[in-house]
Short mmCIF file of C-alpha atoms in Angstrom, two decimals:
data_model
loop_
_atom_site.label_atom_id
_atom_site.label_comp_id
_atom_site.label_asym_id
_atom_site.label_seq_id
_atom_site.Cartn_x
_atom_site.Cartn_y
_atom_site.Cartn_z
CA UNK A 265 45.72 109.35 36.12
CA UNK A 266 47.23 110.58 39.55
CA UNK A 267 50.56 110.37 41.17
CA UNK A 268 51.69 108.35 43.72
CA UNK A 269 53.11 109.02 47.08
CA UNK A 270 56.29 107.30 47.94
CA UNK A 271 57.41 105.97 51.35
CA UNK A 272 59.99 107.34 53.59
CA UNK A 273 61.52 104.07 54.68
CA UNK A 274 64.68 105.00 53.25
CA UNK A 275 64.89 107.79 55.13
CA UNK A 276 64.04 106.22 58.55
CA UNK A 277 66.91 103.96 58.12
CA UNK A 278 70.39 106.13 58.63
CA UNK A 279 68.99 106.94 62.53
CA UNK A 280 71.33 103.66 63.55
CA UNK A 281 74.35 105.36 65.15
CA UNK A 282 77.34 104.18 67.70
CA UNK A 283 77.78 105.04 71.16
CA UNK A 284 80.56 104.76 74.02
CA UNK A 285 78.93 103.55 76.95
CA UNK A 286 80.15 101.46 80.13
CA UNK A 287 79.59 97.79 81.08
CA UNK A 288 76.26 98.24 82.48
CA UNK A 289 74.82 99.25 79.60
CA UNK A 290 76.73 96.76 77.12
CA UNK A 291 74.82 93.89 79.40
CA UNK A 292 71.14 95.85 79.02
CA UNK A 293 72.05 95.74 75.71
CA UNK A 294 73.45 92.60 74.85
CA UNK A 295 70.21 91.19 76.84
CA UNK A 296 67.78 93.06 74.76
CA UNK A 297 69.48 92.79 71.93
CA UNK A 298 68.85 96.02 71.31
CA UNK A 299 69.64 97.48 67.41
CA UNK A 300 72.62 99.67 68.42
CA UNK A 301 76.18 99.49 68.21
CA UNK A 302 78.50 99.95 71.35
CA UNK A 303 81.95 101.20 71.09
CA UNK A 304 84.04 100.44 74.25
CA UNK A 305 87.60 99.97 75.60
CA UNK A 306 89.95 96.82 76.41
CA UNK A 307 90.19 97.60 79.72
CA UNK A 308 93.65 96.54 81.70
CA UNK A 309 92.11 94.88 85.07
CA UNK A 310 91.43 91.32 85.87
CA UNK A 311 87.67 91.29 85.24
CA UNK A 312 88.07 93.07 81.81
CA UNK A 313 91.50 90.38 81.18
CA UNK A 314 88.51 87.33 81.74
CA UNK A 315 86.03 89.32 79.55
CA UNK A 316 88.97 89.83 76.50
CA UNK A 317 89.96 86.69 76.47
CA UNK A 318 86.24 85.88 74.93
CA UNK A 319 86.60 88.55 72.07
CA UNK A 320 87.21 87.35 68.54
CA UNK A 321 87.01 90.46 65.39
CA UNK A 322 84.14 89.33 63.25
CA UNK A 323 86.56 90.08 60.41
CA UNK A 324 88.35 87.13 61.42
CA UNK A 325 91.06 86.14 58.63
CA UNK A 326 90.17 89.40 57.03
CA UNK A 327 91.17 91.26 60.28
CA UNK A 328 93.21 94.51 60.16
CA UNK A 329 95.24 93.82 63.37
CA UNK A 330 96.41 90.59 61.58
CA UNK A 331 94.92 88.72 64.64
CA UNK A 332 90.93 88.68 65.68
CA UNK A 333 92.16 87.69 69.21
CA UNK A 334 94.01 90.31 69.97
CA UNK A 335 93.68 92.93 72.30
CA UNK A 336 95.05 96.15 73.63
CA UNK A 337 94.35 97.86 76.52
CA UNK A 338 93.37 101.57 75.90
CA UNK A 339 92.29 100.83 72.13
CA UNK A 340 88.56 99.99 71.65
CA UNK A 341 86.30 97.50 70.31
CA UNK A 342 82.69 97.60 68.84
CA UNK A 343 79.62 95.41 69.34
CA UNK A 344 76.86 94.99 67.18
CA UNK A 345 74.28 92.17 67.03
CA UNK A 346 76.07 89.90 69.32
CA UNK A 347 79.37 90.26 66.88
CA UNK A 348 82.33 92.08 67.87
CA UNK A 349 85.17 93.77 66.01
CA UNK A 350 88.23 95.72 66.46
CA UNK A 351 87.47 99.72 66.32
CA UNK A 352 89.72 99.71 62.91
CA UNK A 353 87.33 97.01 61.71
CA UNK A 354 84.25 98.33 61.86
CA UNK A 355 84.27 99.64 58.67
CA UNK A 356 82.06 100.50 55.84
CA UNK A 357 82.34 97.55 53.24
CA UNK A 358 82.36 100.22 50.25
CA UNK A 359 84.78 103.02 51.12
CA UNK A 360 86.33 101.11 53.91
CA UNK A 361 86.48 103.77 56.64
CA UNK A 362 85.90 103.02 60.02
CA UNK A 363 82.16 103.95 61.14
CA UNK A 364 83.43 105.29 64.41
CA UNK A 365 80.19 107.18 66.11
CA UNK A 366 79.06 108.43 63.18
CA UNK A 367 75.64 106.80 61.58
CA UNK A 368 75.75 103.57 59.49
CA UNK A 369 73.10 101.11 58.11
CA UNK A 370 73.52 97.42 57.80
CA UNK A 371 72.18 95.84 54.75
CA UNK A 372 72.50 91.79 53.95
CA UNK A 373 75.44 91.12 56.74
CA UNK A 374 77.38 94.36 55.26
CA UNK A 375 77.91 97.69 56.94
CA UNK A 376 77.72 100.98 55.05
CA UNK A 377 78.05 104.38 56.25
CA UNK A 378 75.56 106.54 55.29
CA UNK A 379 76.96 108.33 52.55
CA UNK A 380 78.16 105.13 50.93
CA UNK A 381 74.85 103.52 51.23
CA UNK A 382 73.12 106.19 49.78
CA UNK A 383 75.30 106.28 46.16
CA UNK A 384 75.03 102.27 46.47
CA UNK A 385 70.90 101.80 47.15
CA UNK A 386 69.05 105.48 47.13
CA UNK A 387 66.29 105.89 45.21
CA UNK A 388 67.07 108.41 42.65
CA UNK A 389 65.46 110.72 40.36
CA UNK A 390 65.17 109.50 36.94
CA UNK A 391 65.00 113.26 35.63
CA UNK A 392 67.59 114.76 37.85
CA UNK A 393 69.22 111.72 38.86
CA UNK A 394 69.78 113.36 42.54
CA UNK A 395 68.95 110.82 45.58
CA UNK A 396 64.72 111.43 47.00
CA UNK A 397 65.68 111.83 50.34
CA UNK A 398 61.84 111.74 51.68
CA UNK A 399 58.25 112.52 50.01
CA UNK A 400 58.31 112.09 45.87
CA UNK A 401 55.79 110.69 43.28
CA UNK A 402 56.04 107.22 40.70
CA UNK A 403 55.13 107.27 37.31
CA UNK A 404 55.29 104.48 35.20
CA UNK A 405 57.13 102.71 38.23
CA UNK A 406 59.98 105.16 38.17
CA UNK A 407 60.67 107.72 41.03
CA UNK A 408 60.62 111.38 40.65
CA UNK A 409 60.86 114.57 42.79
CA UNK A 410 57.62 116.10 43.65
CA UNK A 411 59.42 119.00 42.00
CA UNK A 412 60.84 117.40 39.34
CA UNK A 413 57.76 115.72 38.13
CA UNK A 414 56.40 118.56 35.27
CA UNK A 415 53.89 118.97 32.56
CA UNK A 416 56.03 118.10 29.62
CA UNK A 417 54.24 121.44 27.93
CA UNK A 418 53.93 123.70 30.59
CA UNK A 419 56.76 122.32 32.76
CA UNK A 420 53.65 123.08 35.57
CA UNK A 421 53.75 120.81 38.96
CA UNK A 422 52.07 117.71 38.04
CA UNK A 423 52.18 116.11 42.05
CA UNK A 424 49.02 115.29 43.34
CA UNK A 425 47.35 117.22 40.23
CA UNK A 426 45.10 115.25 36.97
CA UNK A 427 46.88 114.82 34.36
CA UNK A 428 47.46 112.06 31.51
CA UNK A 429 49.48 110.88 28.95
CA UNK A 430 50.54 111.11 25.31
CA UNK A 431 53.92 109.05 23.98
CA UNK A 432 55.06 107.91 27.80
CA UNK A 433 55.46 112.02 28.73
CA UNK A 434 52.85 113.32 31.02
CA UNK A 435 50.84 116.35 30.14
CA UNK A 436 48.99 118.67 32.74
CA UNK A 437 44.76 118.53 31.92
CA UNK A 438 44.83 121.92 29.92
CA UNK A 439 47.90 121.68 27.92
CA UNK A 440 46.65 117.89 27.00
CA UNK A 441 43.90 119.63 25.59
CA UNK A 442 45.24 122.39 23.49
CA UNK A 443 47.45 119.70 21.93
CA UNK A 444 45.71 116.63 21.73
CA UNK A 445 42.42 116.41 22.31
CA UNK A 446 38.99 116.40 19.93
CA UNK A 447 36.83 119.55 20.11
CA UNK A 448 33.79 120.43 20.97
CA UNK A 449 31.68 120.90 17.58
CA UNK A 450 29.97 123.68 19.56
CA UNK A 451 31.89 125.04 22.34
CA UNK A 452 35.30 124.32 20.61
CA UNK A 453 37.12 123.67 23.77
CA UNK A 454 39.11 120.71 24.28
CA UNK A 455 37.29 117.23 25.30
CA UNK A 456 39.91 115.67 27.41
CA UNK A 457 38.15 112.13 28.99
CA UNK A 458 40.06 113.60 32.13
CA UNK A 459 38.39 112.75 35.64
CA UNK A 460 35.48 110.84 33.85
CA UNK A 461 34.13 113.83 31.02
CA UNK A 462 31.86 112.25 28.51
CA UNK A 463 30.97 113.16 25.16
CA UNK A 464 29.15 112.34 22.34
CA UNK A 465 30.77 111.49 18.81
CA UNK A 466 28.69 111.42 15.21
CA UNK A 467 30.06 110.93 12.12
CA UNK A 468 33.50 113.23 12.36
CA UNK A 469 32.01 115.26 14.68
CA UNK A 470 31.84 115.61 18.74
CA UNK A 471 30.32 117.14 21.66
CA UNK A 472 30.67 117.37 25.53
CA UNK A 473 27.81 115.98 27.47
CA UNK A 474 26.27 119.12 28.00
CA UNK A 475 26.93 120.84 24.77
CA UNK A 476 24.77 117.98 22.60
CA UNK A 477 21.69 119.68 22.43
CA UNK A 478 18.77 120.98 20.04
CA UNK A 479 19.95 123.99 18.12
CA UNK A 480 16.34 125.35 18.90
CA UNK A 481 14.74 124.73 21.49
CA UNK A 482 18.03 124.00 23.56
CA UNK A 483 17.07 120.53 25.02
CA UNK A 484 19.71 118.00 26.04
CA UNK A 485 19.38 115.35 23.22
CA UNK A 486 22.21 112.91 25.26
CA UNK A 487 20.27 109.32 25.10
CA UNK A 488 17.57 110.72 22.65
CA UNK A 489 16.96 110.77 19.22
CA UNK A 490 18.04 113.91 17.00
CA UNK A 491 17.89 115.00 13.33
CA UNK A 492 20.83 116.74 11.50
CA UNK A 493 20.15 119.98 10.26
CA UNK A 494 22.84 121.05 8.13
CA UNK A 495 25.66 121.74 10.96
CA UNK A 496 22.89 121.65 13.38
CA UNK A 497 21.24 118.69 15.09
CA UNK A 498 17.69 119.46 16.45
CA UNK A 499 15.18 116.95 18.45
CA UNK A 500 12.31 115.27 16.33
CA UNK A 501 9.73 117.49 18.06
CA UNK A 502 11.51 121.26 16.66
CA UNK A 503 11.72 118.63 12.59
CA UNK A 504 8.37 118.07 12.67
CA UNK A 505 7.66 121.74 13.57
CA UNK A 506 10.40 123.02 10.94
CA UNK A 507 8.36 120.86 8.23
CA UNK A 508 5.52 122.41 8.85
#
């Protein structure tokens, strides 16, 4: 088993931020329709009078000035997405202040600031329960810190390392093997079936790969025939010579 690399999308997402800018730039953007918001001003001169006559607060019933039309020279108003709403009104839909300049993230026709959206949709931790802000690993589809993610034994970094499995709790290769695994009938180390090892199994007894051979002449007996020998197990051709 290995670990899995998680994506930093959520991460890449609270870059969205306001800005104050003048007319010029609220066209290029409103053109583009560029993924930013614009905080501006209701300005008092004719032109601006013709241009505040078409604003209308996306909040709408629901807006704090009590009317969407209104407007106020000096006070400002925000754009985002072709909407527009009073500068009160542009608020985060969870703790309902306004975003001002400072970064938010829109999510389903909502806007949350950062912080909000974070306790609302982060991915968490399931052993620390503290947001993954970037990086992390998965394990049995749940999310962990790289850090957080531990030989159950050990409590040794299991990111990017082997390791396997016993009861849902992961176990590092080695520890897996002092507490789990068969042993080698002549080595007596573990036999873990990590990364691909094979063995060989007879009766109640088993053997690495490279440990299953004739007790006297040393020959690898893997896909050969053998004879038991009391604990040993020898190749036909040192039998026949033990008969004799």
């Amino acid at each position: 088993m290995s670990a899995d690399v998680l994506s930093d999308d959520f991460k890449s997402r609270l870059h969205l931020t306001t800005k104050t800018v003048g007319q010029e730039r609220i066209r290029r953007a409103r053109e583009n329709n560029e993924d930013v918001a614009i905080l501006s001003m209701f300005l008092p001169n004719a032109t601006a009078e013709r241009e505040n006559k078409k604003f209308c607060c996306a909040m709408k019933d629901h807006c704090l000035l009590g009317d969407p039309r209104k407007t106020i020279a000096g006070t400002k108003k925000m754009e985002y997405k072709t909407k527009q709403w009073h500068e009160k009104c542009f608020c985060c839909v969870v703790c309902k202040n306004p975003i001002g300049t400072k970064s938010f993230i829109p999510r389903e026709q909502e806007i949350y600031c950062a912080g909000c959206y974070e306790d609302k949709f982060a991915t968490r931790c399931v052993k620390c329960n503290k947001i993954i802000t970037q990086g992390g690993v998965t394990y049995k589809h749940e999310p962990w810190h790289r850090e957080c993610f531990t030989c159950t034994n050990c409590n040794t970094s299991l990111a990017g390392e082997r390791f396997t499995s016993r009861d849902e709790k992961p176990y590092c290769a080695e520890c897996f093997g002092e507490l789990f695994a068969r042993r080698c009938t002549s080595c007596t180390k573990p036999i873990t079936g990590i990364g691909g090892t094979r063995f060989i199994s007879f009766e109640d007894r088993h053997w690495h790969n490279g440990c299953f051979i004739c007790a006297q002449c040393k020959t690898t007996l893997v896909g050969k025939g053998f004879i038991v020998d009391g604990q040993d197990i020898i190749c036909p051709e040192c039998a026949k010579q033990k008969l004799m």
